[in-house]
Tab-separated table of N, CA and C in Angstrom:
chain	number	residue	atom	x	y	z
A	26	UNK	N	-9.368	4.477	-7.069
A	26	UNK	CA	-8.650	5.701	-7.370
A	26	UNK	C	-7.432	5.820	-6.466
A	27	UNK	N	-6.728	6.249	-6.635
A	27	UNK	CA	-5.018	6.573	-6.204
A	27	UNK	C	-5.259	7.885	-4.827
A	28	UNK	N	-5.621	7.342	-4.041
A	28	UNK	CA	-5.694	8.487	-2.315
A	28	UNK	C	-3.858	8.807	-2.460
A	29	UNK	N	-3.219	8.548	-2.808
A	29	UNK	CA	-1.280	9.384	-2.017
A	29	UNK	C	-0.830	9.201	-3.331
A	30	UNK	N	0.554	9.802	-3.286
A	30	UNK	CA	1.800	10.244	-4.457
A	30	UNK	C	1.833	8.510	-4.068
A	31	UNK	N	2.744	8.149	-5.538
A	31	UNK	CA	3.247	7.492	-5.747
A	31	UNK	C	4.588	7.417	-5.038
A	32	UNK	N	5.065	6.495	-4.391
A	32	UNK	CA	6.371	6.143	-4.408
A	32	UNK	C	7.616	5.460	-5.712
A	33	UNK	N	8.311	6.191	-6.309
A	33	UNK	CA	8.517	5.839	-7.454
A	33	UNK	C	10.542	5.560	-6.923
A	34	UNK	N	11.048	4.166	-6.693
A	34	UNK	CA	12.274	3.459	-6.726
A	34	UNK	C	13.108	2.941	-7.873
A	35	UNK	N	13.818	3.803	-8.827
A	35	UNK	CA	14.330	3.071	-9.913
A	35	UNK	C	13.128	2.895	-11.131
A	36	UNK	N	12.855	2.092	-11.705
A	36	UNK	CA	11.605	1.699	-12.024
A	36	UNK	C	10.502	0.784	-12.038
A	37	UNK	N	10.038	0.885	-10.367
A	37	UNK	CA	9.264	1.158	-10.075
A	37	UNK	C	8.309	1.700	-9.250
A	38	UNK	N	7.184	1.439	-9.017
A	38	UNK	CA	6.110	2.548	-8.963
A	38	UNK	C	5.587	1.724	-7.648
A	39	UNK	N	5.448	2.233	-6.538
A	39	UNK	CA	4.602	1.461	-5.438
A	39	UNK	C	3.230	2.704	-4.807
A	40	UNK	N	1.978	1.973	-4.750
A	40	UNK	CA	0.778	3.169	-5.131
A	40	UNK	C	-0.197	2.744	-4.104
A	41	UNK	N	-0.944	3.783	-3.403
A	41	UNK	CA	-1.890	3.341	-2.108
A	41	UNK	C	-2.983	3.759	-2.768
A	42	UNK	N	-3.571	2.799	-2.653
A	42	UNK	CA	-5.227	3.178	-3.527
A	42	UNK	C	-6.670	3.336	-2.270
A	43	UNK	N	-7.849	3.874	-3.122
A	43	UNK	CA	-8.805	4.237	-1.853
A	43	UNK	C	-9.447	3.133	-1.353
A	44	UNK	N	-9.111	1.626	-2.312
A	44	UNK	CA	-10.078	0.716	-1.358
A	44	UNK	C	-9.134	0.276	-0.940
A	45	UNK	N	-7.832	0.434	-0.264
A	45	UNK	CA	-6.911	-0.277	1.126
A	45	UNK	C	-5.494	-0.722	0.314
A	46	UNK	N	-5.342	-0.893	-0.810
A	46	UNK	CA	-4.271	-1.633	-1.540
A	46	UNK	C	-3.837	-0.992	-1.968
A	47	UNK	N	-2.348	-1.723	-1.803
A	47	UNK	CA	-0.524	-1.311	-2.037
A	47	UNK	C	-0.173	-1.910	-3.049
A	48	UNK	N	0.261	-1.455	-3.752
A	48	UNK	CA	0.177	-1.944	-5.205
A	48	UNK	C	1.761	-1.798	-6.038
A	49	UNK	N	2.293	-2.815	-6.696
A	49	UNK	CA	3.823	-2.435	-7.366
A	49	UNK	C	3.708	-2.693	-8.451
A	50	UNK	N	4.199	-1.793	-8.942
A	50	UNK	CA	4.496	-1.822	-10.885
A	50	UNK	C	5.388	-1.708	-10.767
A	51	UNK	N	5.860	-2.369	-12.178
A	51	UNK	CA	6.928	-2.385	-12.965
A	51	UNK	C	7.107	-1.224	-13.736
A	52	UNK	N	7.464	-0.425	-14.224
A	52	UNK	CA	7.626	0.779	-14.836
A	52	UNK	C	8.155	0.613	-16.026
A	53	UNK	N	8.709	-0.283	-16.666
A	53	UNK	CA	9.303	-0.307	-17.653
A	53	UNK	C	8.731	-1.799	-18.686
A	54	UNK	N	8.206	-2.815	-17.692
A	54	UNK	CA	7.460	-4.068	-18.158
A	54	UNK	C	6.243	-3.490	-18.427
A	55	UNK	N	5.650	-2.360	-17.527
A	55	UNK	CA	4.008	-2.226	-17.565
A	55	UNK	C	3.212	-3.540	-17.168
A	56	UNK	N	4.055	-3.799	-15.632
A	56	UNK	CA	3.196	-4.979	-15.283
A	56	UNK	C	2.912	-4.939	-13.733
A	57	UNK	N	2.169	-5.428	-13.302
A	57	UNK	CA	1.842	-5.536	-11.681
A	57	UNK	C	3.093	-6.420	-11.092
A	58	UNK	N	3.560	-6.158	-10.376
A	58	UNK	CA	4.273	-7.070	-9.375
A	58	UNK	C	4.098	-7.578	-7.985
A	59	UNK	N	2.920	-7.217	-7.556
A	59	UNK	CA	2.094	-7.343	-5.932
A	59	UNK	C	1.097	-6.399	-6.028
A	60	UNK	N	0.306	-6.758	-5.536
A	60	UNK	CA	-0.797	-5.878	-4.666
A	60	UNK	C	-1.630	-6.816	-3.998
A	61	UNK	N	-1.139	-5.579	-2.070
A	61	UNK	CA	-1.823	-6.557	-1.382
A	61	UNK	C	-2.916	-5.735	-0.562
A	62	UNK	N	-4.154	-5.861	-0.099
A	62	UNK	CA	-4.700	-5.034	1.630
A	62	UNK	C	-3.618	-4.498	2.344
A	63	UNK	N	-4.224	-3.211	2.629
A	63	UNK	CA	-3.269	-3.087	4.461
A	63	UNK	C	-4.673	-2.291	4.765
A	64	UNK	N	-5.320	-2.225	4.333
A	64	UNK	CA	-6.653	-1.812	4.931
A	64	UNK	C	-7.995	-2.187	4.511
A	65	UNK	N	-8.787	-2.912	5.801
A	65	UNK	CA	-9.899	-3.668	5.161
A	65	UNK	C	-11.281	-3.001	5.580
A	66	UNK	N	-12.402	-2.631	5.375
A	66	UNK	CA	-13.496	-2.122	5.899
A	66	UNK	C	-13.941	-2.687	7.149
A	67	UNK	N	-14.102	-1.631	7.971
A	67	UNK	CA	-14.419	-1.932	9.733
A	67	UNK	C	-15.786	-2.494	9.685
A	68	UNK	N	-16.610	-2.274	8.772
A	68	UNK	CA	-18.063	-2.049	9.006
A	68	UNK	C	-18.687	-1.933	7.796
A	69	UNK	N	-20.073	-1.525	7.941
A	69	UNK	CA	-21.028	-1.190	6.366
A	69	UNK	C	-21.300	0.358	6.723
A	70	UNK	N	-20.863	0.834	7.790
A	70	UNK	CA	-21.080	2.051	7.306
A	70	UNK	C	-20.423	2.941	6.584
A	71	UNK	N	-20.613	4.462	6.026
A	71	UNK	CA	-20.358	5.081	5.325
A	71	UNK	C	-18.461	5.481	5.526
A	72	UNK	N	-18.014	5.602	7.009
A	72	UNK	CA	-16.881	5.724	7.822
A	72	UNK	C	-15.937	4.588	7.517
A	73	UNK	N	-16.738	3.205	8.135
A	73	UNK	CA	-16.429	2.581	8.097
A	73	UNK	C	-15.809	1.460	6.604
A	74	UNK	N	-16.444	2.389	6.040
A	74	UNK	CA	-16.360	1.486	4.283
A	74	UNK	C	-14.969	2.667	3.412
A	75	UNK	N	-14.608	3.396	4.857
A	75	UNK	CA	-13.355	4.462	3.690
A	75	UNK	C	-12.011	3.699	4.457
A	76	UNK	N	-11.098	3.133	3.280
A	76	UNK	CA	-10.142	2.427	3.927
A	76	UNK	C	-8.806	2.925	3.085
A	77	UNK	N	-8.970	3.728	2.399
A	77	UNK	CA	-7.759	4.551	1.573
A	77	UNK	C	-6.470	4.836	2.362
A	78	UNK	N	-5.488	4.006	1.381
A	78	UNK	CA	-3.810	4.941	2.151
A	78	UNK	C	-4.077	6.000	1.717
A	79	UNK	N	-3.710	7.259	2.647
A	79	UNK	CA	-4.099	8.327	2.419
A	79	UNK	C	-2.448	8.878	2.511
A	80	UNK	N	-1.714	8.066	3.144
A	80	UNK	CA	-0.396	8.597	3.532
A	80	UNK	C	0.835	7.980	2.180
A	81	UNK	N	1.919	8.884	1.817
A	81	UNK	CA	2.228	8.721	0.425
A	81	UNK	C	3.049	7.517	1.568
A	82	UNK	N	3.263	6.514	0.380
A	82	UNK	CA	4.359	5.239	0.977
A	82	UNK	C	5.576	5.226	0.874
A	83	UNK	N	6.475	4.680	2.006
A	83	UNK	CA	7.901	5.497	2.218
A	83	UNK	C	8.840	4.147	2.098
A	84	UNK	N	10.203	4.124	2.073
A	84	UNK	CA	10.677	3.585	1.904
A	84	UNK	C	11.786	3.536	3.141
A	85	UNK	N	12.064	1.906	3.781
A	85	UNK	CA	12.772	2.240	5.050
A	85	UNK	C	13.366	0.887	4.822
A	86	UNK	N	14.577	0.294	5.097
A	86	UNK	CA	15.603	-0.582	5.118
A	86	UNK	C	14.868	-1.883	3.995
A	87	UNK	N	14.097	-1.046	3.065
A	87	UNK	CA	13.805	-2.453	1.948
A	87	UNK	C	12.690	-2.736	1.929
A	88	UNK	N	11.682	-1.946	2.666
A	88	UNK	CA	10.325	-2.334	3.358
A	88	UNK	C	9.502	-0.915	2.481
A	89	UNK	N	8.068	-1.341	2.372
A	89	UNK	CA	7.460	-0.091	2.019
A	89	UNK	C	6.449	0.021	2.895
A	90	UNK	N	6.819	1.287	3.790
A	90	UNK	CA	5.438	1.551	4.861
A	90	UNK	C	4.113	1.926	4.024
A	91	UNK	N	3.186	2.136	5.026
A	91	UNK	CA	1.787	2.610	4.066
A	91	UNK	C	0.906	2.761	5.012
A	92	UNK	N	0.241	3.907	5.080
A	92	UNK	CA	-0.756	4.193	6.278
A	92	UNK	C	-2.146	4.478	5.840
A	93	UNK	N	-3.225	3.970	6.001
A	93	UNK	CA	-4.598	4.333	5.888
A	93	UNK	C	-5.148	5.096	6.810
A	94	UNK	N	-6.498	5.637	6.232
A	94	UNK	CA	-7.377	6.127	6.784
A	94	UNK	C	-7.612	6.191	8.063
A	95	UNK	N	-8.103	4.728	8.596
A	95	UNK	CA	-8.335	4.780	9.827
A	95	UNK	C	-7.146	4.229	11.005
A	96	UNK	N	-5.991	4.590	10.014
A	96	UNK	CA	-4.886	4.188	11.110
A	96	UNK	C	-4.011	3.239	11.258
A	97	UNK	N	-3.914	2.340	10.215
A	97	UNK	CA	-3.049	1.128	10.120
A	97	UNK	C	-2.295	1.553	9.103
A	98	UNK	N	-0.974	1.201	9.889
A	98	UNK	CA	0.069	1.213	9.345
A	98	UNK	C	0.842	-0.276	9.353
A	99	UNK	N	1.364	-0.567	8.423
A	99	UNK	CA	1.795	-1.951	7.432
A	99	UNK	C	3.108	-1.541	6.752
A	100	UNK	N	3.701	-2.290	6.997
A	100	UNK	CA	5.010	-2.838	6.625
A	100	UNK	C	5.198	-3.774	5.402
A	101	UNK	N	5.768	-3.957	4.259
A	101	UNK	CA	5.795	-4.989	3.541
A	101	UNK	C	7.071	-4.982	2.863
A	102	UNK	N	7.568	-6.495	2.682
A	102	UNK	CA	8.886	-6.261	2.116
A	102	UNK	C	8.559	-5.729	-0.049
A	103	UNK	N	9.879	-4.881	0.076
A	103	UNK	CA	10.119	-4.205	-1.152
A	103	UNK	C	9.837	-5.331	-2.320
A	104	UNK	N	10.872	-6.038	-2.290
A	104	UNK	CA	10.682	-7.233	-3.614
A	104	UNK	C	9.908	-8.039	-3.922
A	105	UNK	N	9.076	-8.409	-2.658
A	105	UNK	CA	7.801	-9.571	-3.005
A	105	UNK	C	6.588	-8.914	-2.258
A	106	UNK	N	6.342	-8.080	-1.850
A	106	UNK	CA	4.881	-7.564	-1.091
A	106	UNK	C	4.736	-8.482	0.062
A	107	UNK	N	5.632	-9.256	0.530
A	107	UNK	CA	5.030	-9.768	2.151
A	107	UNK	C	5.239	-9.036	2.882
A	108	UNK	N	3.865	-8.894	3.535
A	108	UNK	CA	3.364	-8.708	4.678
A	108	UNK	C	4.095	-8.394	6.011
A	109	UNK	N	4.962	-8.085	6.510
A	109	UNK	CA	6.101	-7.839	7.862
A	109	UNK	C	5.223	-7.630	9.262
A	110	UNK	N	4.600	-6.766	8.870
A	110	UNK	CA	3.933	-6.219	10.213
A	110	UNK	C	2.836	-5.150	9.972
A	111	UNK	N	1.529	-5.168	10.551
A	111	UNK	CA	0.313	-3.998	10.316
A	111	UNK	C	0.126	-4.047	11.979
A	112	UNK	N	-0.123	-2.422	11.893
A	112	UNK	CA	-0.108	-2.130	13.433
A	112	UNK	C	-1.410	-0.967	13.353
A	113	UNK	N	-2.330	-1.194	14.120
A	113	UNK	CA	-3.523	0.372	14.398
A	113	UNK	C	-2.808	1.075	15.031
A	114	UNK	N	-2.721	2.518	14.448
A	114	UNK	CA	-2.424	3.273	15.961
A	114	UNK	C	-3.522	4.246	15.959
């Protein structure tokens, strides 16, 4: 299920979902273009198994931030979903 607003650039759609993944559509193809983790389960417990971006994803020099649940925040470039940088705070 969809934990934050959509980030919506032109057309398309970049989306933080509740099991950890950043996700890009195409808006006009109706097609996936990346989806990757930025948040993975700490554990088996109940806490530990909630890994949702909860924070809507922003847009900063080409990059789409994205923050979860328990605190990681991830960087990924706009056009291909790599990976830049994931940081706990």
């Amino acid at each position: 299920s969809l934990d934050s607003s959509a980030l919506i650039i032109n057309d398309k759609a970049f989306l933080g979902f509740a099991d950890g993944h950043l996700t890009a559509i195409d808006l006009t193809k109706q097609t996936y273009l990346w989806d990757i983790p930025i948040s993975l389960p700490q554990n088996f417990s109940a806490l530990g198994q909630m890994v949702g971006i909860v924070a809507n994803p922003l847009l900063a020099n080409g990059l789409v931030i994205a923050g979860s649940y328990h605190g990681n925040l991830a960087a990924v470039k706009l056009a291909t979903g790599q990976p830049l940088w994931s940081q706990s705070i």
